[in-house]
């Protein structure tokens, strides 16, 4: 299992780890009950401070993506993936409303927005 996140210069490393693990969980690449590497092991693999990985794990636990068992390790928590998807859809809706408002200021059409979205996906190496 590769927990190495895609490097994003504008995001703190701990947040990149959090986002990457969330993606692995929501896409079922890390099924419920999967054991995560230890904090020290992941820090070594990513060549970051254990404090960084500890912070990422604490956030994942706070958001109920993982459960940590003392002296045993951290595991993917049992969560309703439909509920997680619903949470993401609400976040996407908020961002889309902002995009709609900005596009109105600049008189950008839906077609132009769709093209921008498509080009960004290609740029990131993702296609629908």
CSV table of N, CA and C in Angstrom, one decimal:
chain,number,residue,atom,x,y,z
A,1,UNK,N,0.8,-1.2,0.0
A,1,UNK,CA,0.0,0.0,0.0
A,1,UNK,C,0.9,1.2,0.0
A,2,UNK,N,0.6,2.1,-0.9
A,2,UNK,CA,1.5,3.3,-1.1
A,2,UNK,C,0.8,4.5,-0.4
A,3,UNK,N,1.3,4.9,0.7
A,3,UNK,CA,0.8,6.1,1.4
A,3,UNK,C,1.5,7.4,1.0
A,4,UNK,N,2.4,7.3,0.0
A,4,UNK,CA,3.1,8.5,-0.4
A,4,UNK,C,2.2,9.4,-1.2
A,5,UNK,N,1.9,10.6,-0.6
A,5,UNK,CA,1.0,11.5,-1.4
A,5,UNK,C,1.7,12.2,-2.5
A,6,UNK,N,0.9,12.6,-3.4
A,6,UNK,CA,1.4,13.5,-4.5
A,6,UNK,C,1.8,14.8,-3.9
A,7,UNK,N,3.0,15.3,-4.2
A,7,UNK,CA,3.5,16.5,-3.6
A,7,UNK,C,2.8,17.7,-4.1
A,8,UNK,N,2.3,18.5,-3.2
A,8,UNK,CA,1.6,19.8,-3.5
A,8,UNK,C,2.3,20.8,-2.6
A,9,UNK,N,3.0,21.7,-3.3
A,9,UNK,CA,3.8,22.7,-2.6
A,9,UNK,C,2.9,23.7,-1.8
A,10,UNK,N,1.7,23.9,-2.1
A,10,UNK,CA,0.9,24.9,-1.4
A,10,UNK,C,0.1,24.3,-0.2
A,11,UNK,N,0.4,23.0,0.1
A,11,UNK,CA,-0.3,22.4,1.3
A,11,UNK,C,0.8,21.8,2.2
A,12,UNK,N,0.5,21.9,3.5
A,12,UNK,CA,1.4,21.3,4.5
A,12,UNK,C,1.5,19.8,4.3
A,13,UNK,N,2.6,19.2,4.6
A,13,UNK,CA,2.8,17.8,4.3
A,13,UNK,C,1.8,17.0,5.1
A,14,UNK,N,1.6,17.3,6.4
A,14,UNK,CA,0.6,16.5,7.2
A,14,UNK,C,-0.8,16.5,6.5
A,15,UNK,N,-1.2,17.6,5.9
A,15,UNK,CA,-2.5,17.7,5.2
A,15,UNK,C,-2.5,16.9,3.9
A,16,UNK,N,-1.3,16.8,3.2
A,16,UNK,CA,-1.2,16.0,2.0
A,16,UNK,C,-1.4,14.5,2.4
A,17,UNK,N,-0.8,14.1,3.6
A,17,UNK,CA,-0.9,12.7,4.0
A,17,UNK,C,-2.4,12.5,4.4
A,18,UNK,N,-3.0,13.4,5.1
A,18,UNK,CA,-4.4,13.2,5.5
A,18,UNK,C,-5.3,13.1,4.2
A,19,UNK,N,-5.1,14.0,3.2
A,19,UNK,CA,-5.9,13.9,2.0
A,19,UNK,C,-5.7,12.6,1.2
A,20,UNK,N,-4.5,12.2,1.2
A,20,UNK,CA,-4.1,11.0,0.4
A,20,UNK,C,-4.8,9.7,1.1
A,21,UNK,N,-4.7,9.7,2.4
A,21,UNK,CA,-5.2,8.5,3.1
A,21,UNK,C,-6.8,8.5,3.0
A,22,UNK,N,-7.4,9.7,3.1
A,22,UNK,CA,-8.8,9.8,2.9
A,22,UNK,C,-9.2,9.3,1.5
A,23,UNK,N,-8.4,9.6,0.5
A,23,UNK,CA,-8.7,9.2,-0.8
A,23,UNK,C,-8.6,7.6,-0.9
A,24,UNK,N,-7.6,7.1,-0.3
A,24,UNK,CA,-7.4,5.6,-0.4
A,24,UNK,C,-8.6,4.9,0.3
A,25,UNK,N,-9.1,5.5,1.4
A,25,UNK,CA,-10.2,4.9,2.1
A,25,UNK,C,-11.5,5.1,1.3
A,26,UNK,N,-11.8,6.2,0.8
A,26,UNK,CA,-13.0,6.4,0.1
A,26,UNK,C,-13.1,5.7,-1.2
A,27,UNK,N,-11.9,5.4,-1.8
A,27,UNK,CA,-11.9,4.6,-3.1
A,27,UNK,C,-11.8,3.1,-2.8
A,28,UNK,N,-11.8,2.8,-1.5
A,28,UNK,CA,-11.7,1.4,-1.0
A,28,UNK,C,-10.4,0.7,-1.4
A,29,UNK,N,-9.4,1.5,-1.7
A,29,UNK,CA,-8.0,1.0,-1.9
A,29,UNK,C,-7.5,0.5,-0.5
A,30,UNK,N,-8.0,1.1,0.6
A,30,UNK,CA,-7.7,0.7,1.9
A,30,UNK,C,-9.0,0.4,2.6
A,31,UNK,N,-9.3,-0.9,2.6
A,31,UNK,CA,-10.6,-1.3,3.1
A,31,UNK,C,-10.7,-1.2,4.6
A,32,UNK,N,-11.9,-1.2,5.2
A,32,UNK,CA,-12.1,-1.2,6.6
A,32,UNK,C,-11.3,-2.2,7.3
A,33,UNK,N,-10.6,-1.8,8.4
A,33,UNK,CA,-9.8,-2.8,9.1
A,33,UNK,C,-8.3,-2.8,8.7
A,34,UNK,N,-8.0,-2.2,7.6
A,34,UNK,CA,-6.6,-2.2,7.1
A,34,UNK,C,-5.7,-1.5,8.1
A,35,UNK,N,-4.5,-2.1,8.3
A,35,UNK,CA,-3.6,-1.5,9.3
A,35,UNK,C,-2.7,-0.5,8.5
A,36,UNK,N,-2.6,0.6,9.1
A,36,UNK,CA,-1.7,1.7,8.6
A,36,UNK,C,-0.3,1.5,9.1
A,37,UNK,N,0.7,2.0,8.4
A,37,UNK,CA,2.1,1.9,8.9
A,37,UNK,C,2.2,2.6,10.2
A,38,UNK,N,3.1,2.3,11.1
A,38,UNK,CA,3.3,3.0,12.3
A,38,UNK,C,3.7,4.4,12.0
A,39,UNK,N,3.5,5.3,13.0
A,39,UNK,CA,3.9,6.7,12.8
A,39,UNK,C,5.4,6.8,12.4
A,40,UNK,N,6.2,6.1,13.1
A,40,UNK,CA,7.7,6.2,12.8
A,40,UNK,C,8.0,5.6,11.4
A,41,UNK,N,7.4,4.5,11.1
A,41,UNK,CA,7.6,3.8,9.8
A,41,UNK,C,7.2,4.7,8.6
A,42,UNK,N,6.0,5.3,8.7
A,42,UNK,CA,5.6,6.2,7.7
A,42,UNK,C,6.5,7.5,7.6
A,43,UNK,N,6.9,8.0,8.7
A,43,UNK,CA,7.8,9.2,8.7
A,43,UNK,C,9.1,8.8,8.0
A,44,UNK,N,9.6,7.6,8.3
A,44,UNK,CA,10.8,7.2,7.6
A,44,UNK,C,10.6,7.0,6.1
A,45,UNK,N,9.5,6.4,5.7
A,45,UNK,CA,9.2,6.2,4.3
A,45,UNK,C,9.1,7.5,3.5
A,46,UNK,N,8.4,8.5,4.2
A,46,UNK,CA,8.2,9.8,3.5
A,46,UNK,C,9.3,10.8,3.8
A,47,UNK,N,10.3,10.4,4.6
A,47,UNK,CA,11.4,11.3,4.9
A,47,UNK,C,10.9,12.6,5.5
A,48,UNK,N,10.0,12.4,6.5
A,48,UNK,CA,9.5,13.6,7.3
A,48,UNK,C,9.6,13.3,8.8
A,49,UNK,N,9.3,14.3,9.6
A,49,UNK,CA,9.4,14.1,11.0
A,49,UNK,C,8.2,13.2,11.5
A,50,UNK,N,8.5,12.4,12.5
A,50,UNK,CA,7.4,11.6,13.1
A,50,UNK,C,6.3,12.6,13.6
A,51,UNK,N,6.6,13.8,14.0
A,51,UNK,CA,5.6,14.7,14.5
A,51,UNK,C,4.6,15.0,13.3
A,52,UNK,N,5.1,15.1,12.1
A,52,UNK,CA,4.2,15.3,11.0
A,52,UNK,C,3.3,14.2,10.8
A,53,UNK,N,3.8,13.0,10.8
A,53,UNK,CA,2.9,11.8,10.6
A,53,UNK,C,1.9,11.7,11.8
A,54,UNK,N,2.4,12.0,13.0
A,54,UNK,CA,1.5,11.9,14.2
A,54,UNK,C,0.4,12.9,14.0
A,55,UNK,N,0.7,14.1,13.5
A,55,UNK,CA,-0.4,15.1,13.4
A,55,UNK,C,-1.4,14.6,12.3
A,56,UNK,N,-0.9,14.0,11.2
A,56,UNK,CA,-1.8,13.5,10.2
A,56,UNK,C,-2.7,12.4,10.8
A,57,UNK,N,-2.1,11.5,11.5
A,57,UNK,CA,-2.9,10.4,12.1
A,57,UNK,C,-3.9,10.9,13.1
A,58,UNK,N,-3.5,11.9,13.9
A,58,UNK,CA,-4.5,12.5,14.9
A,58,UNK,C,-5.7,13.2,14.2
A,59,UNK,N,-5.4,13.8,13.0
A,59,UNK,CA,-6.5,14.5,12.3
A,59,UNK,C,-7.4,13.4,11.7
A,60,UNK,N,-6.8,12.3,11.1
A,60,UNK,CA,-7.6,11.2,10.6
A,60,UNK,C,-8.5,10.6,11.7
A,61,UNK,N,-7.9,10.4,12.8
A,61,UNK,CA,-8.7,9.9,13.9
A,61,UNK,C,-9.8,10.8,14.4
A,62,UNK,N,-9.5,12.1,14.5
A,62,UNK,CA,-10.5,13.1,14.9
A,62,UNK,C,-11.7,13.1,13.9
A,63,UNK,N,-11.4,12.9,12.6
A,63,UNK,CA,-12.4,12.9,11.6
A,63,UNK,C,-13.0,11.5,11.4
A,64,UNK,N,-12.7,10.5,12.3
A,64,UNK,CA,-13.2,9.2,12.3
A,64,UNK,C,-12.9,8.3,11.0
A,65,UNK,N,-11.7,8.6,10.4
A,65,UNK,CA,-11.3,7.8,9.3
A,65,UNK,C,-10.5,6.6,9.8
A,66,UNK,N,-9.8,6.8,10.9
A,66,UNK,CA,-9.0,5.7,11.5
A,66,UNK,C,-9.2,5.6,13.0
A,67,UNK,N,-9.0,4.4,13.5
A,67,UNK,CA,-9.0,4.1,14.9
A,67,UNK,C,-7.6,3.7,15.3
A,68,UNK,N,-7.1,4.3,16.4
A,68,UNK,CA,-5.8,3.9,17.0
A,68,UNK,C,-6.0,3.1,18.2
A,69,UNK,N,-5.4,1.9,18.2
A,69,UNK,CA,-5.4,1.0,19.4
A,69,UNK,C,-4.0,1.1,20.1
A,70,UNK,N,-3.9,1.6,21.3
A,70,UNK,CA,-2.6,1.7,22.0
A,70,UNK,C,-1.8,0.4,21.9
A,71,UNK,N,-0.6,0.5,21.6
A,71,UNK,CA,0.4,-0.7,21.4
A,71,UNK,C,0.0,-1.6,20.3
A,72,UNK,N,-1.0,-1.3,19.5
A,72,UNK,CA,-1.4,-2.2,18.4
A,72,UNK,C,-1.2,-1.5,17.1
A,73,UNK,N,-1.6,-0.2,17.0
A,73,UNK,CA,-1.4,0.5,15.7
A,73,UNK,C,-2.7,1.2,15.3
A,74,UNK,N,-2.7,1.7,14.1
A,74,UNK,CA,-3.9,2.5,13.6
A,74,UNK,C,-4.5,1.7,12.4
A,75,UNK,N,-5.8,1.7,12.4
A,75,UNK,CA,-6.6,0.9,11.4
A,75,UNK,C,-7.7,1.8,10.8
A,76,UNK,N,-8.0,1.4,9.6
A,76,UNK,CA,-9.1,2.1,8.9
A,76,UNK,C,-10.4,1.8,9.7
A,77,UNK,N,-11.1,2.9,10.0
A,77,UNK,CA,-12.3,2.8,10.8
A,77,UNK,C,-13.5,2.3,10.0
A,78,UNK,N,-14.5,1.8,10.6
A,78,UNK,CA,-15.7,1.4,9.9
A,78,UNK,C,-16.5,2.6,9.8
A,79,UNK,N,-16.6,3.1,8.5
A,79,UNK,CA,-17.4,4.3,8.2
A,79,UNK,C,-18.3,4.0,7.1
A,80,UNK,N,-19.4,4.7,7.0
A,80,UNK,CA,-20.4,4.5,5.9
A,80,UNK,C,-19.8,5.4,4.8
A,81,UNK,N,-19.4,4.7,3.7
A,81,UNK,CA,-18.8,5.4,2.6
A,81,UNK,C,-19.8,6.3,1.9
A,82,UNK,N,-21.1,5.9,1.9
A,82,UNK,CA,-22.1,6.8,1.4
A,82,UNK,C,-22.2,8.1,2.1
A,83,UNK,N,-22.0,8.0,3.4
A,83,UNK,CA,-22.0,9.2,4.3
A,83,UNK,C,-20.8,10.1,3.9
A,84,UNK,N,-19.7,9.5,3.8
A,84,UNK,CA,-18.4,10.2,3.4
A,84,UNK,C,-18.6,10.9,2.0
A,85,UNK,N,-19.2,10.2,1.1
A,85,UNK,CA,-19.5,10.8,-0.2
A,85,UNK,C,-20.4,12.0,-0.1
A,86,UNK,N,-21.4,11.8,0.7
A,86,UNK,CA,-22.4,12.9,0.9
A,86,UNK,C,-21.7,14.2,1.5
A,87,UNK,N,-20.7,14.0,2.4
A,87,UNK,CA,-20.0,15.1,3.0
A,87,UNK,C,-19.1,15.8,1.9
A,88,UNK,N,-18.5,15.0,1.0
A,88,UNK,CA,-17.7,15.6,-0.1
A,88,UNK,C,-18.6,16.3,-1.1
A,89,UNK,N,-19.8,15.7,-1.3
A,89,UNK,CA,-20.7,16.4,-2.3
A,89,UNK,C,-21.1,17.8,-1.7
A,90,UNK,N,-21.4,17.9,-0.4
A,90,UNK,CA,-21.7,19.2,0.2
A,90,UNK,C,-20.6,20.2,0.0
A,91,UNK,N,-19.3,19.7,0.2
A,91,UNK,CA,-18.2,20.6,0.1
A,91,UNK,C,-18.0,21.0,-1.4
A,92,UNK,N,-18.2,20.1,-2.3
A,92,UNK,CA,-18.1,20.4,-3.7
A,92,UNK,C,-19.2,21.5,-4.1
A,93,UNK,N,-20.4,21.3,-3.6
A,93,UNK,CA,-21.4,22.3,-3.9
A,93,UNK,C,-21.1,23.7,-3.4
A,94,UNK,N,-20.5,23.8,-2.2
A,94,UNK,CA,-20.1,25.1,-1.7
A,94,UNK,C,-19.0,25.7,-2.7
A,95,UNK,N,-18.1,24.9,-3.1
A,95,UNK,CA,-17.1,25.5,-4.1
A,95,UNK,C,-17.7,25.8,-5.4
A,96,UNK,N,-18.6,25.0,-5.9
A,96,UNK,CA,-19.2,25.3,-7.2
A,96,UNK,C,-20.0,26.6,-7.1
A,97,UNK,N,-20.7,26.8,-6.0
A,97,UNK,CA,-21.4,28.1,-5.9
A,97,UNK,C,-20.5,29.3,-6.0
A,98,UNK,N,-19.3,29.2,-5.4
A,98,UNK,CA,-18.3,30.2,-5.5
A,98,UNK,C,-17.8,30.4,-6.9
A,99,UNK,N,-17.6,29.3,-7.6
A,99,UNK,CA,-17.2,29.3,-9.0
A,99,UNK,C,-18.3,30.0,-9.9
A,100,UNK,N,-19.5,29.6,-9.6
A,100,UNK,CA,-20.6,30.2,-10.4
A,100,UNK,C,-20.6,31.7,-10.2
A,101,UNK,N,-20.4,32.2,-9.0
A,101,UNK,CA,-20.4,33.6,-8.7
A,101,UNK,C,-19.3,34.3,-9.4
A,102,UNK,N,-18.1,33.7,-9.3
A,102,UNK,CA,-16.9,34.3,-10.0
A,102,UNK,C,-17.1,34.3,-11.5
A,103,UNK,N,-17.6,33.2,-12.0
A,103,UNK,CA,-17.8,33.1,-13.5
A,103,UNK,C,-18.8,34.2,-14.0
A,104,UNK,N,-19.8,34.5,-13.2
A,104,UNK,CA,-20.7,35.6,-13.6
A,104,UNK,C,-20.0,36.9,-13.6
A,105,UNK,N,-19.1,37.2,-12.7
A,105,UNK,CA,-18.4,38.4,-12.7
A,105,UNK,C,-17.5,38.6,-14.0
A,106,UNK,N,-17.1,37.5,-14.5
A,106,UNK,CA,-16.2,37.5,-15.7
A,106,UNK,C,-16.9,37.1,-17.0
A,107,UNK,N,-18.2,36.8,-16.9
A,107,UNK,CA,-19.0,36.4,-18.0
A,107,UNK,C,-18.5,35.2,-18.7
A,108,UNK,N,-18.1,34.2,-17.8
A,108,UNK,CA,-17.6,32.9,-18.3
A,108,UNK,C,-18.8,31.9,-18.4
A,109,UNK,N,-18.9,31.3,-19.6
A,109,UNK,CA,-20.1,30.4,-19.8
A,109,UNK,C,-19.8,29.0,-19.1
A,110,UNK,N,-20.9,28.2,-19.0
A,110,UNK,CA,-20.8,26.9,-18.5
A,110,UNK,C,-19.9,26.0,-19.4
A,111,UNK,N,-20.0,26.2,-20.7
A,111,UNK,CA,-19.1,25.5,-21.6
A,111,UNK,C,-17.7,25.8,-21.3
A,112,UNK,N,-17.3,27.1,-21.1
A,112,UNK,CA,-16.0,27.4,-20.8
A,112,UNK,C,-15.5,26.8,-19.5
A,113,UNK,N,-16.4,26.8,-18.5
A,113,UNK,CA,-16.1,26.2,-17.2
A,113,UNK,C,-15.8,24.7,-17.3
A,114,UNK,N,-16.7,24.1,-18.1
A,114,UNK,CA,-16.5,22.7,-18.4
A,114,UNK,C,-15.1,22.4,-19.1
A,115,UNK,N,-14.8,23.2,-20.0
A,115,UNK,CA,-13.5,23.1,-20.7
A,115,UNK,C,-12.3,23.3,-19.7
A,116,UNK,N,-12.4,24.3,-18.9
A,116,UNK,CA,-11.4,24.5,-17.9
A,116,UNK,C,-11.2,23.3,-17.0
A,117,UNK,N,-12.4,22.7,-16.5
A,117,UNK,CA,-12.3,21.5,-15.7
A,117,UNK,C,-11.6,20.4,-16.4
A,118,UNK,N,-12.0,20.2,-17.7
A,118,UNK,CA,-11.4,19.1,-18.5
A,118,UNK,C,-9.9,19.3,-18.6
A,119,UNK,N,-9.5,20.5,-18.9
A,119,UNK,CA,-8.1,20.8,-19.1
A,119,UNK,C,-7.3,20.6,-17.8
A,120,UNK,N,-7.9,21.0,-16.7
A,120,UNK,CA,-7.2,20.8,-15.4
A,120,UNK,C,-7.1,19.3,-15.1
A,121,UNK,N,-8.1,18.5,-15.5
A,121,UNK,CA,-8.0,17.0,-15.2
A,121,UNK,C,-6.9,16.5,-16.1
A,122,UNK,N,-6.8,16.9,-17.3
A,122,UNK,CA,-5.7,16.4,-18.2
A,122,UNK,C,-4.3,16.8,-17.7
A,123,UNK,N,-4.3,18.1,-17.2
A,123,UNK,CA,-3.0,18.6,-16.7
A,123,UNK,C,-2.6,17.8,-15.5
A,124,UNK,N,-3.5,17.3,-14.7
A,124,UNK,CA,-3.2,16.5,-13.5
A,124,UNK,C,-3.1,15.0,-13.8
A,125,UNK,N,-3.2,14.7,-15.1
A,125,UNK,CA,-3.1,13.3,-15.5
A,125,UNK,C,-4.3,12.4,-15.2
A,126,UNK,N,-5.4,13.1,-15.1
A,126,UNK,CA,-6.7,12.3,-14.8
A,126,UNK,C,-7.7,12.6,-16.0
A,127,UNK,N,-8.3,11.6,-16.4
A,127,UNK,CA,-9.4,11.8,-17.4
A,127,UNK,C,-10.6,11.1,-17.0
A,128,UNK,N,-11.7,11.6,-17.4
A,128,UNK,CA,-13.0,11.0,-17.0
A,128,UNK,C,-13.4,9.9,-17.9
